Amino acid sequence: MAAASSSSSPSSATERRGIPGAQFVEDVQTYLTQSGLDVNSALAFLQERLQQYKFAEMKLLAQQRDLQAKIPDIEKCLDIVATLQSKKGTGEALIADFEVSESIYSRACIEDSDSVCLWLGANVMLEYSGEEATVLLQKNLQNAKASLEVLLADLQFLRDQVTITQVTIARVYNWDVHQRRIRQAASTSSDS
């Protein structure tokens, strides 16, 4: 494995946020010579790298699903806080249904309120003024959207590395088949 990592050339891709870049192999013979690997070892290394990319992709896709679920929740909370703020001082009560437990809802009459309680996670809830809650939720929304953008860029980079690695595997394998045919033809012609 150490020999394979020393085969990096200036044309090989760089790392992105811990994801190593895949090297496109133009000349298989040169790649094998520089890396000090035989065909089977090179293919094993590339297959292992491909599996690492696939595992990383699964993790990133799970993070993407989490963020894509989190963003609408934050937006809903912002809407609710805005509705509470708009009702503040009007003397008009807000009638709302809220989830008590999974599939169990209760109706509440929310009268003029100066604060809201937000779940922070890990069974922790904190009370904020409406303005503080809005600022916090907007910041959380911006952070979630920024994280999603970075995650999508990471996924694209990762998909590119998967493609490069798959092409390299095919090139090494095809080169090996070609070399075997050449050796077989040479041994057949020398036997005649």
mmCIF file of C-alpha atoms in Angstrom:
data_model
loop_
_atom_site.group_PDB
_atom_site.id
_atom_site.type_symbol
_atom_site.label_atom_id
_atom_site.label_comp_id
_atom_site.label_asym_id
_atom_site.label_seq_id
_atom_site.Cartn_x
_atom_site.Cartn_y
_atom_site.Cartn_z
ATOM 1 C CA MET A 1 0.000 0.000 0.000
ATOM 2 C CA ALA A 2 2.786 2.421 0.817
ATOM 3 C CA ALA A 3 4.218 1.944 -2.632
ATOM 4 C CA ALA A 4 0.892 2.856 -4.208
ATOM 5 C CA SER A 5 0.666 6.130 -2.348
ATOM 6 C CA SER A 6 4.152 7.074 -3.514
ATOM 7 C CA SER A 7 2.964 6.797 -7.119
ATOM 8 C CA SER A 8 1.287 10.179 -6.951
ATOM 9 C CA SER A 9 2.378 12.501 -9.667
ATOM 10 C CA PRO A 10 1.838 16.217 -10.092
ATOM 11 C CA SER A 11 -1.121 15.429 -12.353
ATOM 12 C CA SER A 12 -2.931 13.416 -9.702
ATOM 13 C CA ALA A 13 -5.937 14.981 -7.990
ATOM 14 C CA THR A 14 -5.568 16.584 -4.613
ATOM 15 C CA GLU A 15 -7.431 15.693 -1.464
ATOM 16 C CA ARG A 16 -10.738 17.360 -0.595
ATOM 17 C CA ARG A 17 -11.770 17.486 3.055
ATOM 18 C CA GLY A 18 -10.122 14.157 3.855
ATOM 19 C CA ILE A 19 -11.150 12.425 0.621
ATOM 20 C CA PRO A 20 -8.001 11.414 -1.263
ATOM 21 C CA GLY A 21 -7.931 12.231 -4.949
ATOM 22 C CA ALA A 22 -7.755 9.408 -7.470
ATOM 23 C CA GLN A 23 -4.921 9.355 -9.952
ATOM 24 C CA PHE A 24 -5.877 8.930 -13.593
ATOM 25 C CA VAL A 25 -3.486 6.393 -15.088
ATOM 26 C CA GLU A 26 -2.443 7.377 -18.598
ATOM 27 C CA ASP A 27 0.266 4.725 -19.001
ATOM 28 C CA VAL A 28 -0.333 1.521 -17.051
ATOM 29 C CA GLN A 29 3.243 0.230 -17.448
ATOM 30 C CA THR A 30 4.667 3.465 -16.014
ATOM 31 C CA TYR A 31 2.109 3.426 -13.199
ATOM 32 C CA LEU A 32 3.018 -0.142 -12.216
ATOM 33 C CA THR A 33 6.749 0.586 -12.412
ATOM 34 C CA GLN A 34 6.508 3.799 -10.360
ATOM 35 C CA SER A 35 4.235 2.235 -7.766
ATOM 36 C CA GLY A 36 6.323 -0.921 -7.500
ATOM 37 C CA LEU A 37 3.206 -3.070 -7.760
ATOM 38 C CA ASP A 38 2.343 -6.001 -9.945
ATOM 39 C CA VAL A 39 -1.005 -6.074 -11.753
ATOM 40 C CA ASN A 40 -2.819 -8.068 -9.055
ATOM 41 C CA SER A 41 -1.546 -5.843 -6.246
ATOM 42 C CA ALA A 42 -2.466 -2.705 -8.197
ATOM 43 C CA LEU A 43 -5.958 -4.045 -8.874
ATOM 44 C CA ALA A 44 -6.358 -5.016 -5.205
ATOM 45 C CA PHE A 45 -5.237 -1.528 -4.126
ATOM 46 C CA LEU A 46 -7.611 0.147 -6.578
ATOM 47 C CA GLN A 47 -10.528 -2.087 -5.546
ATOM 48 C CA GLU A 48 -9.856 -1.272 -1.892
ATOM 49 C CA ARG A 49 -9.745 2.451 -2.698
ATOM 50 C CA LEU A 50 -13.010 2.094 -4.633
ATOM 51 C CA GLN A 51 -14.652 0.464 -1.613
ATOM 52 C CA GLN A 52 -13.388 3.287 0.604
ATOM 53 C CA TYR A 53 -14.954 5.802 -1.782
ATOM 54 C CA LYS A 54 -18.244 3.892 -1.759
ATOM 55 C CA PHE A 55 -18.247 3.798 2.057
ATOM 56 C CA ALA A 56 -17.520 7.531 2.232
ATOM 57 C CA GLU A 57 -20.315 8.145 -0.269
ATOM 58 C CA MET A 58 -22.782 6.239 1.923
ATOM 59 C CA LYS A 59 -21.814 8.376 4.918
ATOM 60 C CA LEU A 60 -22.139 11.612 2.948
ATOM 61 C CA LEU A 61 -25.517 10.564 1.533
ATOM 62 C CA ALA A 62 -26.759 9.894 5.081
ATOM 63 C CA GLN A 63 -25.548 13.353 6.139
ATOM 64 C CA GLN A 64 -27.281 14.843 3.099
ATOM 65 C CA ARG A 65 -30.585 13.172 4.034
ATOM 66 C CA ASP A 66 -30.259 14.493 7.597
ATOM 67 C CA LEU A 67 -29.585 18.049 6.424
ATOM 68 C CA GLN A 68 -32.361 17.934 3.853
ATOM 69 C CA ALA A 69 -34.769 16.904 6.625
ATOM 70 C CA LYS A 70 -33.390 19.490 9.065
ATOM 71 C CA ILE A 71 -33.738 22.531 6.774
ATOM 72 C CA PRO A 72 -37.558 22.330 6.412
ATOM 73 C CA ASP A 73 -37.856 21.842 10.189
ATOM 74 C CA ILE A 74 -35.854 25.009 10.840
ATOM 75 C CA GLU A 75 -37.930 26.905 8.271
ATOM 76 C CA LYS A 76 -41.119 25.702 9.976
ATOM 77 C CA CYS A 77 -39.818 26.880 13.338
ATOM 78 C CA LEU A 78 -38.988 30.276 11.836
ATOM 79 C CA ASP A 79 -42.532 30.528 10.453
ATOM 80 C CA ILE A 80 -44.025 29.629 13.826
ATOM 81 C CA VAL A 81 -41.886 32.174 15.664
ATOM 82 C CA ALA A 82 -42.837 34.806 13.061
ATOM 83 C CA THR A 83 -46.532 33.968 13.544
ATOM 84 C CA LEU A 84 -46.170 34.260 17.324
ATOM 85 C CA GLN A 85 -44.362 37.579 16.904
ATOM 86 C CA SER A 86 -47.111 38.900 14.613
ATOM 87 C CA LYS A 87 -49.804 37.971 17.165
ATOM 88 C CA LYS A 88 -47.848 39.585 20.012
ATOM 89 C CA GLY A 89 -49.658 42.561 21.487
ATOM 90 C CA THR A 90 -52.826 42.071 19.422
ATOM 91 C CA GLY A 91 -54.667 40.260 22.195
ATOM 92 C CA GLU A 92 -55.567 37.604 19.653
ATOM 93 C CA ALA A 93 -54.848 34.037 20.741
ATOM 94 C CA LEU A 94 -53.215 31.542 18.415
ATOM 95 C CA ILE A 95 -54.871 28.128 18.173
ATOM 96 C CA ALA A 96 -52.354 25.439 17.271
ATOM 97 C CA ASP A 97 -52.160 21.674 17.104
ATOM 98 C CA PHE A 98 -48.899 20.257 18.368
ATOM 99 C CA GLU A 99 -47.472 16.770 18.457
ATOM 100 C CA VAL A 100 -47.417 15.235 21.922
ATOM 101 C CA SER A 101 -46.104 11.893 20.772
ATOM 102 C CA GLU A 102 -45.849 10.113 17.461
ATOM 103 C CA SER A 103 -49.281 10.436 15.794
ATOM 104 C CA ILE A 104 -50.814 12.001 18.918
ATOM 105 C CA TYR A 105 -51.701 15.687 18.728
ATOM 106 C CA SER A 106 -53.221 18.145 21.136
ATOM 107 C CA ARG A 107 -54.767 21.553 20.577
ATOM 108 C CA ALA A 108 -53.368 24.566 22.398
ATOM 109 C CA CYS A 109 -54.480 28.129 22.786
ATOM 110 C CA ILE A 110 -51.349 30.318 22.875
ATOM 111 C CA GLU A 111 -51.996 33.745 24.250
ATOM 112 C CA ASP A 112 -49.667 36.713 24.151
ATOM 113 C CA SER A 113 -46.199 35.312 24.820
ATOM 114 C CA ASP A 114 -42.872 37.074 25.184
ATOM 115 C CA SER A 115 -40.801 33.938 24.742
ATOM 116 C CA VAL A 116 -40.552 30.633 22.929
ATOM 117 C CA CYS A 117 -38.829 27.398 23.849
ATOM 118 C CA LEU A 118 -36.590 25.708 21.296
ATOM 119 C CA TRP A 119 -35.260 22.165 21.351
ATOM 120 C CA LEU A 120 -31.488 22.272 21.126
ATOM 121 C CA GLY A 121 -31.104 18.500 20.966
ATOM 122 C CA ALA A 122 -30.105 15.805 23.441
ATOM 123 C CA ASN A 123 -33.377 16.424 25.329
ATOM 124 C CA VAL A 124 -32.400 20.041 26.030
ATOM 125 C CA MET A 125 -34.866 22.887 25.577
ATOM 126 C CA LEU A 126 -34.082 26.549 26.140
ATOM 127 C CA GLU A 127 -36.334 29.564 26.414
ATOM 128 C CA TYR A 128 -35.634 32.530 24.127
ATOM 129 C CA SER A 129 -37.318 35.818 23.406
ATOM 130 C CA GLY A 130 -38.979 35.904 19.991
ATOM 131 C CA GLU A 131 -36.202 38.049 18.545
ATOM 132 C CA GLU A 132 -33.438 35.837 19.956
ATOM 133 C CA ALA A 133 -35.192 32.737 18.641
ATOM 134 C CA THR A 134 -35.491 34.272 15.179
ATOM 135 C CA VAL A 135 -31.804 35.209 15.111
ATOM 136 C CA LEU A 136 -30.757 31.748 16.322
ATOM 137 C CA LEU A 137 -33.004 29.934 13.847
ATOM 138 C CA GLN A 138 -31.870 32.103 10.930
ATOM 139 C CA LYS A 139 -28.243 31.410 11.843
ATOM 140 C CA ASN A 140 -28.982 27.681 12.085
ATOM 141 C CA LEU A 141 -30.732 27.787 8.713
ATOM 142 C CA GLN A 142 -27.798 29.579 7.064
ATOM 143 C CA ASN A 143 -25.350 27.091 8.589
ATOM 144 C CA ALA A 144 -27.442 24.106 7.469
ATOM 145 C CA LYS A 145 -27.720 25.443 3.916
ATOM 146 C CA ALA A 146 -23.977 26.183 3.785
ATOM 147 C CA SER A 147 -23.214 22.701 5.116
ATOM 148 C CA LEU A 148 -25.471 21.187 2.479
ATOM 149 C CA GLU A 149 -23.660 23.087 -0.283
ATOM 150 C CA VAL A 150 -20.279 21.847 0.952
ATOM 151 C CA LEU A 151 -21.661 18.325 1.279
ATOM 152 C CA LEU A 152 -23.002 18.379 -2.285
ATOM 153 C CA ALA A 153 -19.595 19.546 -3.542
ATOM 154 C CA ASP A 154 -17.932 16.737 -1.545
ATOM 155 C CA LEU A 155 -20.331 14.208 -3.073
ATOM 156 C CA GLN A 156 -19.567 15.450 -6.576
ATOM 157 C CA PHE A 157 -15.825 15.261 -5.908
ATOM 158 C CA LEU A 158 -16.268 11.756 -4.514
ATOM 159 C CA ARG A 159 -18.295 10.631 -7.537
ATOM 160 C CA ASP A 160 -15.537 11.943 -9.801
ATOM 161 C CA GLN A 161 -12.967 9.943 -7.834
ATOM 162 C CA VAL A 162 -15.122 6.802 -8.112
ATOM 163 C CA THR A 163 -15.318 7.250 -11.884
ATOM 164 C CA ILE A 164 -11.575 7.846 -12.211
ATOM 165 C CA THR A 165 -10.844 4.774 -10.084
ATOM 166 C CA GLN A 166 -13.252 2.594 -12.068
ATOM 167 C CA VAL A 167 -11.653 3.737 -15.330
ATOM 168 C CA THR A 168 -8.193 3.051 -13.919
ATOM 169 C CA ILE A 169 -9.235 -0.442 -12.817
ATOM 170 C CA ALA A 170 -10.544 -1.124 -16.321
ATOM 171 C CA ARG A 171 -7.356 0.245 -17.916
ATOM 172 C CA VAL A 172 -5.096 -1.887 -15.691
ATOM 173 C CA TYR A 173 -7.212 -4.984 -16.275
ATOM 174 C CA ASN A 174 -7.337 -4.440 -20.061
ATOM 175 C CA TRP A 175 -3.605 -3.760 -20.153
ATOM 176 C CA ASP A 176 -3.003 -7.029 -18.309
ATOM 177 C CA VAL A 177 -5.233 -8.962 -20.744
ATOM 178 C CA HIS A 178 -3.361 -7.379 -23.665
ATOM 179 C CA GLN A 179 0.029 -8.277 -22.150
ATOM 180 C CA ARG A 180 -1.080 -11.888 -21.617
ATOM 181 C CA ARG A 181 -2.189 -12.144 -25.245
ATOM 182 C CA ILE A 182 1.152 -10.777 -26.412
ATOM 183 C CA ARG A 183 3.011 -13.307 -24.209
ATOM 184 C CA GLN A 184 0.716 -16.102 -25.382
ATOM 185 C CA ALA A 185 1.234 -15.172 -29.046
ATOM 186 C CA ALA A 186 5.002 -14.973 -28.509
ATOM 187 C CA SER A 187 5.104 -18.386 -26.831
ATOM 188 C CA THR A 188 2.905 -19.898 -29.559
ATOM 189 C CA SER A 189 5.128 -18.511 -32.336
ATOM 190 C CA SER A 190 8.308 -19.699 -30.587
ATOM 191 C CA ASP A 191 6.830 -23.205 -30.226
ATOM 192 C CA SER A 192 6.240 -23.472 -34.009
#
